[in-house]
Tab-separated table of C-alpha atoms in Angstrom:
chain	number	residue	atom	x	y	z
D	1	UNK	CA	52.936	-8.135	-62.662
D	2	UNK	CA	53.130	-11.420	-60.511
D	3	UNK	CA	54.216	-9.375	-57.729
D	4	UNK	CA	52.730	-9.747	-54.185
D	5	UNK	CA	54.055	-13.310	-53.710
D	6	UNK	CA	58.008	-12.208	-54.251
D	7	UNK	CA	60.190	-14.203	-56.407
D	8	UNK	CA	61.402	-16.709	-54.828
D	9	UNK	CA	59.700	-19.647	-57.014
D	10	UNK	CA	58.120	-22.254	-55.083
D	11	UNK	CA	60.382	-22.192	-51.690
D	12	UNK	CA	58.135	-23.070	-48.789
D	13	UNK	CA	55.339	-24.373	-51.132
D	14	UNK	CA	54.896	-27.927	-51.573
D	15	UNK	CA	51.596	-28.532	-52.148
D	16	UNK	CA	51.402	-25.633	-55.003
D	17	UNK	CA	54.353	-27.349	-56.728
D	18	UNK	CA	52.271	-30.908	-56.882
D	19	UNK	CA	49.260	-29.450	-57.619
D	20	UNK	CA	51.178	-27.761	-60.741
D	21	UNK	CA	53.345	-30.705	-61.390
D	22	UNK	CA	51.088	-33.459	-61.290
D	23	UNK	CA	47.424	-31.945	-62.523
D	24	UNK	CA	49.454	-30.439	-65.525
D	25	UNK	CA	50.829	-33.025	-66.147
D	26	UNK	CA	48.191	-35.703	-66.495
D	27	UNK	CA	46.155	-33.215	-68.381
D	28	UNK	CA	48.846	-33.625	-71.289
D	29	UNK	CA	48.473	-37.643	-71.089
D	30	UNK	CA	44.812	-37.261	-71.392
D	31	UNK	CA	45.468	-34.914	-74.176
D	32	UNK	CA	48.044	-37.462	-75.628
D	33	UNK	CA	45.693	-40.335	-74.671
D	34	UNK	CA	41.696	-38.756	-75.514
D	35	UNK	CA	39.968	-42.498	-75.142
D	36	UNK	CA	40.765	-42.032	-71.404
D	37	UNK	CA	38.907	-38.266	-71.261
D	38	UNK	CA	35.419	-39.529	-70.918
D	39	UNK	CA	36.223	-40.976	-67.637
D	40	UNK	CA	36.778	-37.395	-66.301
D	41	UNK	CA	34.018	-35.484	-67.594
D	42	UNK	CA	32.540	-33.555	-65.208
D	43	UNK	CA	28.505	-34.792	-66.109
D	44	UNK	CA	26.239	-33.926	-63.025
D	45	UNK	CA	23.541	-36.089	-65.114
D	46	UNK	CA	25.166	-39.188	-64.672
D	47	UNK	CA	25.971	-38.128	-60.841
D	48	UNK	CA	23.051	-37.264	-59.619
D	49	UNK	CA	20.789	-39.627	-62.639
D	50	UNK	CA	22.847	-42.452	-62.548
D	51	UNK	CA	24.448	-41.996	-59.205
D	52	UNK	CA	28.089	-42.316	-60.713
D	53	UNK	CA	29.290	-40.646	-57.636
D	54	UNK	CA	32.985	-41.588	-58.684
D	55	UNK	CA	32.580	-38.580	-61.491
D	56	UNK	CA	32.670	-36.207	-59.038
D	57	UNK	CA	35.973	-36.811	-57.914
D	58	UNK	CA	37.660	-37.636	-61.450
D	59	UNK	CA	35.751	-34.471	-62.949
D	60	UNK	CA	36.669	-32.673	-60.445
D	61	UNK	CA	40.364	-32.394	-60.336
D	62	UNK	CA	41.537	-33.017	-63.690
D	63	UNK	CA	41.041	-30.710	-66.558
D	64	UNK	CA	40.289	-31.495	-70.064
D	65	UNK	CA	41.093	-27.590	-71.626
D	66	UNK	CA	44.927	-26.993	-72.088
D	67	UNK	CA	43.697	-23.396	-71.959
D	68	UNK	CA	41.981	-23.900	-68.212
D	69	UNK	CA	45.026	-25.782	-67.108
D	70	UNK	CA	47.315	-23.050	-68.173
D	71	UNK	CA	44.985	-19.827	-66.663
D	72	UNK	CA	44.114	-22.148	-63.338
D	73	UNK	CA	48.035	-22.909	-62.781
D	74	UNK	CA	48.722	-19.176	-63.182
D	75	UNK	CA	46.312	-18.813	-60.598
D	76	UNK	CA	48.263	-21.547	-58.337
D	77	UNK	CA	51.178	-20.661	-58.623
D	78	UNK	CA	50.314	-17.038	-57.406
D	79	UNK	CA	47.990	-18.159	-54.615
D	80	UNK	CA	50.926	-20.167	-53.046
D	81	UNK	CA	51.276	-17.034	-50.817
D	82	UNK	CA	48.918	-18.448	-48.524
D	83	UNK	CA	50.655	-21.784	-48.037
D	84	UNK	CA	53.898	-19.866	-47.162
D	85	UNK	CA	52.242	-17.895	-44.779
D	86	UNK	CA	49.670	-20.185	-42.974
D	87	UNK	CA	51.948	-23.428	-43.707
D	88	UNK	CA	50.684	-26.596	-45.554
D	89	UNK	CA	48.596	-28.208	-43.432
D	90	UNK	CA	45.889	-24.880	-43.356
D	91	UNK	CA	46.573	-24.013	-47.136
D	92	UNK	CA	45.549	-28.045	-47.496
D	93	UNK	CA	42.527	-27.559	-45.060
D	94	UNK	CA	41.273	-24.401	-47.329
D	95	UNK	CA	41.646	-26.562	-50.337
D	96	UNK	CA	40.164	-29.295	-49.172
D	97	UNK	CA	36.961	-27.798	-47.944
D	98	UNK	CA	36.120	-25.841	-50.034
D	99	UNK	CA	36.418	-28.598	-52.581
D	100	UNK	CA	33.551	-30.670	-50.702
D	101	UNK	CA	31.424	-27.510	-49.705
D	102	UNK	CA	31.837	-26.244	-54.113
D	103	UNK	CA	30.636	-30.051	-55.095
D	104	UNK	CA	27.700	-29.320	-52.847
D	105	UNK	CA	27.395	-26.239	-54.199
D	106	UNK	CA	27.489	-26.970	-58.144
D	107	UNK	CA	24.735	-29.224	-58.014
D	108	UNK	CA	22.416	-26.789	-56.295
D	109	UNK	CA	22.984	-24.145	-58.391
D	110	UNK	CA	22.448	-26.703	-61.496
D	111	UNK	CA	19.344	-27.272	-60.264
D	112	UNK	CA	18.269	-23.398	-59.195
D	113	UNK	CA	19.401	-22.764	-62.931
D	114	UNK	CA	16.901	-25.387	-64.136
D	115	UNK	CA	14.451	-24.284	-62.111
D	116	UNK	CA	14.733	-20.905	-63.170
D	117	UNK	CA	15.422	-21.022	-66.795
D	118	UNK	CA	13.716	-24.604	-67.201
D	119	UNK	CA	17.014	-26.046	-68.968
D	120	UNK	CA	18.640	-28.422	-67.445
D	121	UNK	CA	22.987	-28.395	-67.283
D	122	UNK	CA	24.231	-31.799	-67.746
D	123	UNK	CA	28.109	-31.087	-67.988
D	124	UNK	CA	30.457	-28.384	-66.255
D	125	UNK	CA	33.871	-27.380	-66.888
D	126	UNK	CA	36.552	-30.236	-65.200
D	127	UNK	CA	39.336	-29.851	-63.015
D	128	UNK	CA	40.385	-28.170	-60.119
D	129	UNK	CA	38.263	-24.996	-60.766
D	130	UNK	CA	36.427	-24.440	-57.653
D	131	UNK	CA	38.852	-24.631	-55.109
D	132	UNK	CA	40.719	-22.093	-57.170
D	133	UNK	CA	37.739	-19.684	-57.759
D	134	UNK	CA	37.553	-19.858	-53.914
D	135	UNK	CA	41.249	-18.640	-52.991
D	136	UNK	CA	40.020	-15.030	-54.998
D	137	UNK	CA	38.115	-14.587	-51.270
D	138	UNK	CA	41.238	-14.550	-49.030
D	139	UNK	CA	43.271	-13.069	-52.171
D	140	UNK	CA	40.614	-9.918	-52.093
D	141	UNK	CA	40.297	-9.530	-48.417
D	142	UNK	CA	43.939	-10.209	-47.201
D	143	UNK	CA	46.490	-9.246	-49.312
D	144	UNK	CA	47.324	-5.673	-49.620
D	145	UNK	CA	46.564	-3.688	-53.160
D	146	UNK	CA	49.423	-1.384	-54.166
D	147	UNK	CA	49.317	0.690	-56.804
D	148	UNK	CA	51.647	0.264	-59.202
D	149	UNK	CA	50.733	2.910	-62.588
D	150	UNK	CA	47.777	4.217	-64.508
D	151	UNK	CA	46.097	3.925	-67.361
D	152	UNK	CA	45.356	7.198	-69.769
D	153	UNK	CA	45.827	8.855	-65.895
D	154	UNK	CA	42.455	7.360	-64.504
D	155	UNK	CA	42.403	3.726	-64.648
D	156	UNK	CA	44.511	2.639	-61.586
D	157	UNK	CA	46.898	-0.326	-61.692
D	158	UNK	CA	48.017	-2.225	-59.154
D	159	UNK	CA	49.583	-5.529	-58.215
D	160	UNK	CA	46.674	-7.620	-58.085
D	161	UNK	CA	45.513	-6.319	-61.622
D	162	UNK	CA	46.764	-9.542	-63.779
D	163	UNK	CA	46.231	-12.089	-60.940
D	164	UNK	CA	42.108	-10.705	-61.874
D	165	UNK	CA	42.772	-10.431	-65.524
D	166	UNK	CA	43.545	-13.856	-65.635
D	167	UNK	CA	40.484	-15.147	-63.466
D	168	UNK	CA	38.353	-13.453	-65.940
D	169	UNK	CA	39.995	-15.113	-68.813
D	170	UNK	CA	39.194	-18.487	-67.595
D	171	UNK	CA	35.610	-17.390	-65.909
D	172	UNK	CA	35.368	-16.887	-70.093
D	173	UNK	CA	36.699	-19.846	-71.075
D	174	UNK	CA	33.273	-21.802	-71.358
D	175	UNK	CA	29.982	-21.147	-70.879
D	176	UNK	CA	29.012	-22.449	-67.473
D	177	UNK	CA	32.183	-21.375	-65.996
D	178	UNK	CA	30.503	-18.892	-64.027
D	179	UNK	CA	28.462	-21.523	-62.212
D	180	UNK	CA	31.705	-23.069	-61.018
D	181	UNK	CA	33.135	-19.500	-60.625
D	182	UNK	CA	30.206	-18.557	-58.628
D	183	UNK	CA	30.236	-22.132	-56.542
D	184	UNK	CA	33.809	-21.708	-55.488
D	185	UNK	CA	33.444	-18.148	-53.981
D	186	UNK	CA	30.561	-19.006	-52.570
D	187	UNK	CA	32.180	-22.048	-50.875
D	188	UNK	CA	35.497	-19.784	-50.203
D	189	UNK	CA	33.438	-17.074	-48.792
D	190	UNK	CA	31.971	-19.483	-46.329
D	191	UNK	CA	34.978	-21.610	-44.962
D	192	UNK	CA	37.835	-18.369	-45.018
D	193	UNK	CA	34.788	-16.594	-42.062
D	194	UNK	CA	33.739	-20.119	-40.778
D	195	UNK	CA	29.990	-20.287	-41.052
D	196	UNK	CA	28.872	-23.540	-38.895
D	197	UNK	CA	32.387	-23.909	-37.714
D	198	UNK	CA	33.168	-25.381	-40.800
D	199	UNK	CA	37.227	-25.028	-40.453
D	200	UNK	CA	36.522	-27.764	-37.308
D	201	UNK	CA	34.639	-29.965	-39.842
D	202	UNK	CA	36.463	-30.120	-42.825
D	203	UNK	CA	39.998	-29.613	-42.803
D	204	UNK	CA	43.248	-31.723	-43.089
D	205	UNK	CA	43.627	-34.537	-41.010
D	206	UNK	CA	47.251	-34.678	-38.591
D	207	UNK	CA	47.647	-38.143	-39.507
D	208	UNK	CA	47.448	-37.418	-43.508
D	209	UNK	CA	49.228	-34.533	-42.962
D	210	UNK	CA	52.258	-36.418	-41.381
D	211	UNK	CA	52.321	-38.823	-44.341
D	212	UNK	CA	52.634	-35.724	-46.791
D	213	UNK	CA	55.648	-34.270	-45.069
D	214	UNK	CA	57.474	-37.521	-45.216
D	215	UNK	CA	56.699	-38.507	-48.301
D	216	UNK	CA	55.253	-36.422	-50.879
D	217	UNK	CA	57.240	-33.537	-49.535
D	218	UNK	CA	60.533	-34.157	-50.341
D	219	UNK	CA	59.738	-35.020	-53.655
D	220	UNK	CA	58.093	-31.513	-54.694
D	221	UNK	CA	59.728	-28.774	-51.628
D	222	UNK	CA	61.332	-26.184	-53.405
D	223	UNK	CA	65.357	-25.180	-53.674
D	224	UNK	CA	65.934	-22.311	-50.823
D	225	UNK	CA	66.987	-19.631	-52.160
D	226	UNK	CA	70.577	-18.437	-52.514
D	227	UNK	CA	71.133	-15.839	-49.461
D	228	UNK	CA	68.004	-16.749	-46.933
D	229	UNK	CA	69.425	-18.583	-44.067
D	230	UNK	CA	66.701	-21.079	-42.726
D	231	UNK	CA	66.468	-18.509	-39.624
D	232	UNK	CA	64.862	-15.359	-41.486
D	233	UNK	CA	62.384	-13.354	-40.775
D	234	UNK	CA	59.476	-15.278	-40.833
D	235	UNK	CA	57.179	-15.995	-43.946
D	236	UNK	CA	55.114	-13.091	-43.507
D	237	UNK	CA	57.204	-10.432	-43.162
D	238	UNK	CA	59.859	-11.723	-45.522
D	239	UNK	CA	57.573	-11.677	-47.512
D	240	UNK	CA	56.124	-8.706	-47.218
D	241	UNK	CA	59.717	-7.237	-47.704
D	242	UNK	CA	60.282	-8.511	-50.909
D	243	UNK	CA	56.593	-7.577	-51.724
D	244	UNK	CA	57.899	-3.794	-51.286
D	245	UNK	CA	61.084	-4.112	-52.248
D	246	UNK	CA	59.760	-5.334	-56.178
D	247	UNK	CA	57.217	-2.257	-55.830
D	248	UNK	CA	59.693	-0.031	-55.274
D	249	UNK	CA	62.041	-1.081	-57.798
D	250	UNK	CA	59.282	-0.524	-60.540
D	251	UNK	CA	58.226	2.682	-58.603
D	252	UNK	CA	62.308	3.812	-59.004
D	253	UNK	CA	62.304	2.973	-62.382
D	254	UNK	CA	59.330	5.411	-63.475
D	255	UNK	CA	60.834	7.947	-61.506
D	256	UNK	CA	63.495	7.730	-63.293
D	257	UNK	CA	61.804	7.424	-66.663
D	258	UNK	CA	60.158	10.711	-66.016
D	259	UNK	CA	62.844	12.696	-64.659
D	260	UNK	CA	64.686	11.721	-67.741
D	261	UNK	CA	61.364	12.861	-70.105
D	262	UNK	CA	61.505	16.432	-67.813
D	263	UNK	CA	64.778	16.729	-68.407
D	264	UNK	CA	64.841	15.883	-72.211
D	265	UNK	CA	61.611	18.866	-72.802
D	266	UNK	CA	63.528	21.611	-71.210
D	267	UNK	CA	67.162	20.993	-72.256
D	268	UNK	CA	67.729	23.565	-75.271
D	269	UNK	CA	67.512	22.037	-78.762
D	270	UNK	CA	71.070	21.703	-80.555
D	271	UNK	CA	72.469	23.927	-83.245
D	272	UNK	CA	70.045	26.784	-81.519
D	273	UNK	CA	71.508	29.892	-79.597
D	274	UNK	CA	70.828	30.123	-75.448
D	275	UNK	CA	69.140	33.579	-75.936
D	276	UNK	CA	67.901	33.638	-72.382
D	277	UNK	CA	71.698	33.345	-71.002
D	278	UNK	CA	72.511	35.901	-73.631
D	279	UNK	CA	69.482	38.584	-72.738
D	280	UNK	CA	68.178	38.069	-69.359
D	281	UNK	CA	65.272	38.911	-68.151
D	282	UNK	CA	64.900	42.788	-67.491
D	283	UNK	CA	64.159	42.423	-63.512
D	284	UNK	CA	67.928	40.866	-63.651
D	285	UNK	CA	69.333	43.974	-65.519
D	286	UNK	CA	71.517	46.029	-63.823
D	287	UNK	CA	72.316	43.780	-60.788
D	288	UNK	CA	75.880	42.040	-60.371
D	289	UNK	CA	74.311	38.522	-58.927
D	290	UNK	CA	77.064	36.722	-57.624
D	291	UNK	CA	75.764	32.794	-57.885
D	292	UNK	CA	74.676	31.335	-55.236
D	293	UNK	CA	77.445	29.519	-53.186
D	294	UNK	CA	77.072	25.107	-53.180
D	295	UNK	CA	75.174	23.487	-50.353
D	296	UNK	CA	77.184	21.734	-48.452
D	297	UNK	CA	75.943	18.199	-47.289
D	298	UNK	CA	74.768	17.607	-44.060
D	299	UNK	CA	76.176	16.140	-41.371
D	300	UNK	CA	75.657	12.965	-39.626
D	301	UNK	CA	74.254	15.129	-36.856
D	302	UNK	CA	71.600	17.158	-39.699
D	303	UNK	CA	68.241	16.903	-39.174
D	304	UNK	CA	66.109	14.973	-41.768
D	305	UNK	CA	62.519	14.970	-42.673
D	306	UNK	CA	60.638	12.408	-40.120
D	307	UNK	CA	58.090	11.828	-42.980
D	308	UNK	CA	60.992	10.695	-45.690
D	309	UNK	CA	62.076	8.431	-42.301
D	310	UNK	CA	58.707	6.987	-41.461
D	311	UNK	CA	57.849	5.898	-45.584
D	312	UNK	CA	61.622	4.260	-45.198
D	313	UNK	CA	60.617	2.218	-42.119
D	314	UNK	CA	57.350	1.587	-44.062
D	315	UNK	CA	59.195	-0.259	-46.440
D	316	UNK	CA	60.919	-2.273	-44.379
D	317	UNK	CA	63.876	-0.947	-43.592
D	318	UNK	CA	65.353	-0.241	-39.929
D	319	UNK	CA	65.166	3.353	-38.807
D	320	UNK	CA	69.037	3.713	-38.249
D	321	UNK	CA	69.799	2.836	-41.914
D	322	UNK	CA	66.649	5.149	-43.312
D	323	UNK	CA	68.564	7.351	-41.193
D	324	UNK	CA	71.713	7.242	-42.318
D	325	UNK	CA	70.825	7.066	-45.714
D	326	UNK	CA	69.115	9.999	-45.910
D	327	UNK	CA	71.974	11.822	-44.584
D	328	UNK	CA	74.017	11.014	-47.091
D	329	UNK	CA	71.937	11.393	-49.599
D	330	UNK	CA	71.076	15.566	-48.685
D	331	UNK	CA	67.524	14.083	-47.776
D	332	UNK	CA	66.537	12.838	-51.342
D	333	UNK	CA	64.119	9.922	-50.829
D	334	UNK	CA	64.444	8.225	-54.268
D	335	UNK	CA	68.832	8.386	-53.603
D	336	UNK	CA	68.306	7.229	-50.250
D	337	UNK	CA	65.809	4.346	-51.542
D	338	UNK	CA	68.243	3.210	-54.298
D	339	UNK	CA	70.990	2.846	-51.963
D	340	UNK	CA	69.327	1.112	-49.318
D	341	UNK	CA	68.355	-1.561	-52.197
D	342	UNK	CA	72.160	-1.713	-53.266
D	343	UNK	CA	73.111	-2.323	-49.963
């Protein structure tokens, strides 16, 4: 259910394939290699106690869990929607401060908690959590939710369903994984609407960002896709195209489901006699019905319904084929969909 980022892998995302390569895989050396994991434990006693400020930045992008690494790369690799459609440098700004602004953050809210509750928290969850928990805020407030099905005919579905599903499985991984949860969105929620003009403080520098492109880049920029010339549409609205096109295909496919299940319940059982073809109905006694004669199909000068037109161009499709596909399919929106997909 992966759908609002299309399928195109990680073309035009960089910086969401190192994050996956590299974090992932130095969590399985630490996991091969467990005398090196106490050097990236996340313990905000010995930061702010001992003033080992260098744990904040080893327990802070690493993670120890297999099972954090696996939910927070899901997470990744469906967030790299923003990278395509901002570009590298912002996606690496957003990262970048709210990383900074959720350190901040997790050692104030260690120390409201022990305030509070009068229990002090002397390790959190490591690795790249934060910065992650903060992409949720443009995730919920930018990208469009479509529905997709239902559960028992209440509970709606939609595309962004298992993109939350799995943020709640690793908010449950551990027990003070809502404090990091709770850190990042408060750090996303203030750099996505720039409180203090905080996208002019902390963001990716030009000169590190130059250095990126010509070296780190090449090593982890995606295969373009077969078909998509390097002239397209733009990243946004290609985007959104294939973001529809996957909806409808699903959307098609139920469609069909059902129209087969409707046909199945009222198609006569076998071995049984038609008695309604043999013994009409007595309002249809007596009268010599001729049938009715076939429609013929309309014309490429046939009006069609301006609402089936306007859902077409919704989609993404130019007006002239919406148009011409729903004259030659007699006006039926699901034909006229399929073959606009085909074609």
């Amino acid at each position: 259910m992966f759908t609002t980022t299309g399928s195109r892998g990680l073309y035009k995302a960089p910086l969401s394939k190192g994050l996956l390569l590299v974090l992932s895989g130095l969590t399985v050396m630490l996991t091969l290699l467990p005398r090196y994991q106490e050097l990236f434990i996340y313990n905000l006693h010995a930061i702010t106690q001992q003033h080992q400020v260098w744990r904040m930045v080893c327990g802070r992008l690493i993670c120890l869990d297999l099972k954090d690494t696996f939910c927070s790369s899901l997470l990744i690799y469906n967030f790299r929607i923003f990278e395509r459609r901002f570009g590298t440098r912002k996606f690496a700004s957003f990262l970048l401060g709210t990383w900074f602004l959720s350190a901040l953050m997790d050692v104030l809210l260690a120390q409201a908690f022990h305030f509070l509750f009068d229990y002090e928290v002397e390790e959190l969850p490591a690795g790249l959590l934060s910065p992650v928990f903060s992409l949720f805020v443009p995730f919920y407030l930018t990208i469009p939710r479509m529905p997709v099905t239902q559960i028992l005919g209440h509970i709606p579905i939609t595309s962004k369903s298992l993109v939350y599903i799995v943020g709640l499985q690793l908010l449950t991984s551990s027990p003070f994984m809502w404090l990091i949860a709770l850190s990042g969105l408060i750090s996303g929620g203030l750099y996505h609407c720039n409180v203090f003009k905080l996208q002019r403080l902390l963001f990716m520098p030009a000169w590190l960002s130059r250095i990126g492109r010509y070296m780190l880049e090449p090593l982890f920029s995606g295969p373009q896709p077969s078909g998509e010339t390097p002239l397209g549409m733009g990243a946004t609205l290609d985007i959104q195209r294939q973001q529809r096109m996957e909806l409808l295909d699903q959307q098609l496919l139920l469609a069909q489901y059902n129209e087969a299940r409707r046909h199945a319940r009222h198609q006569p059982q076998a071995g049984l006699l038609d008695w309604a073809r043999l013994f009409p109905s007595l309002r249809h006694r007596g009268q010599n019905r001729p049938p009715p004669p076939p429609q013929p199909p309309l014309l490429d000068n046939s009006p069609v319904a301006e609402e089936q037109v306007a859902r077409l161009v919704e989609m993404g499709f130019s007006r002239i084929d919406a148009l011409e596909a729903l004259r030659a399919s007699n006006n039926d929106i699901n034909m006229a969909t399929n073959f606009l997909l085909q074609h």
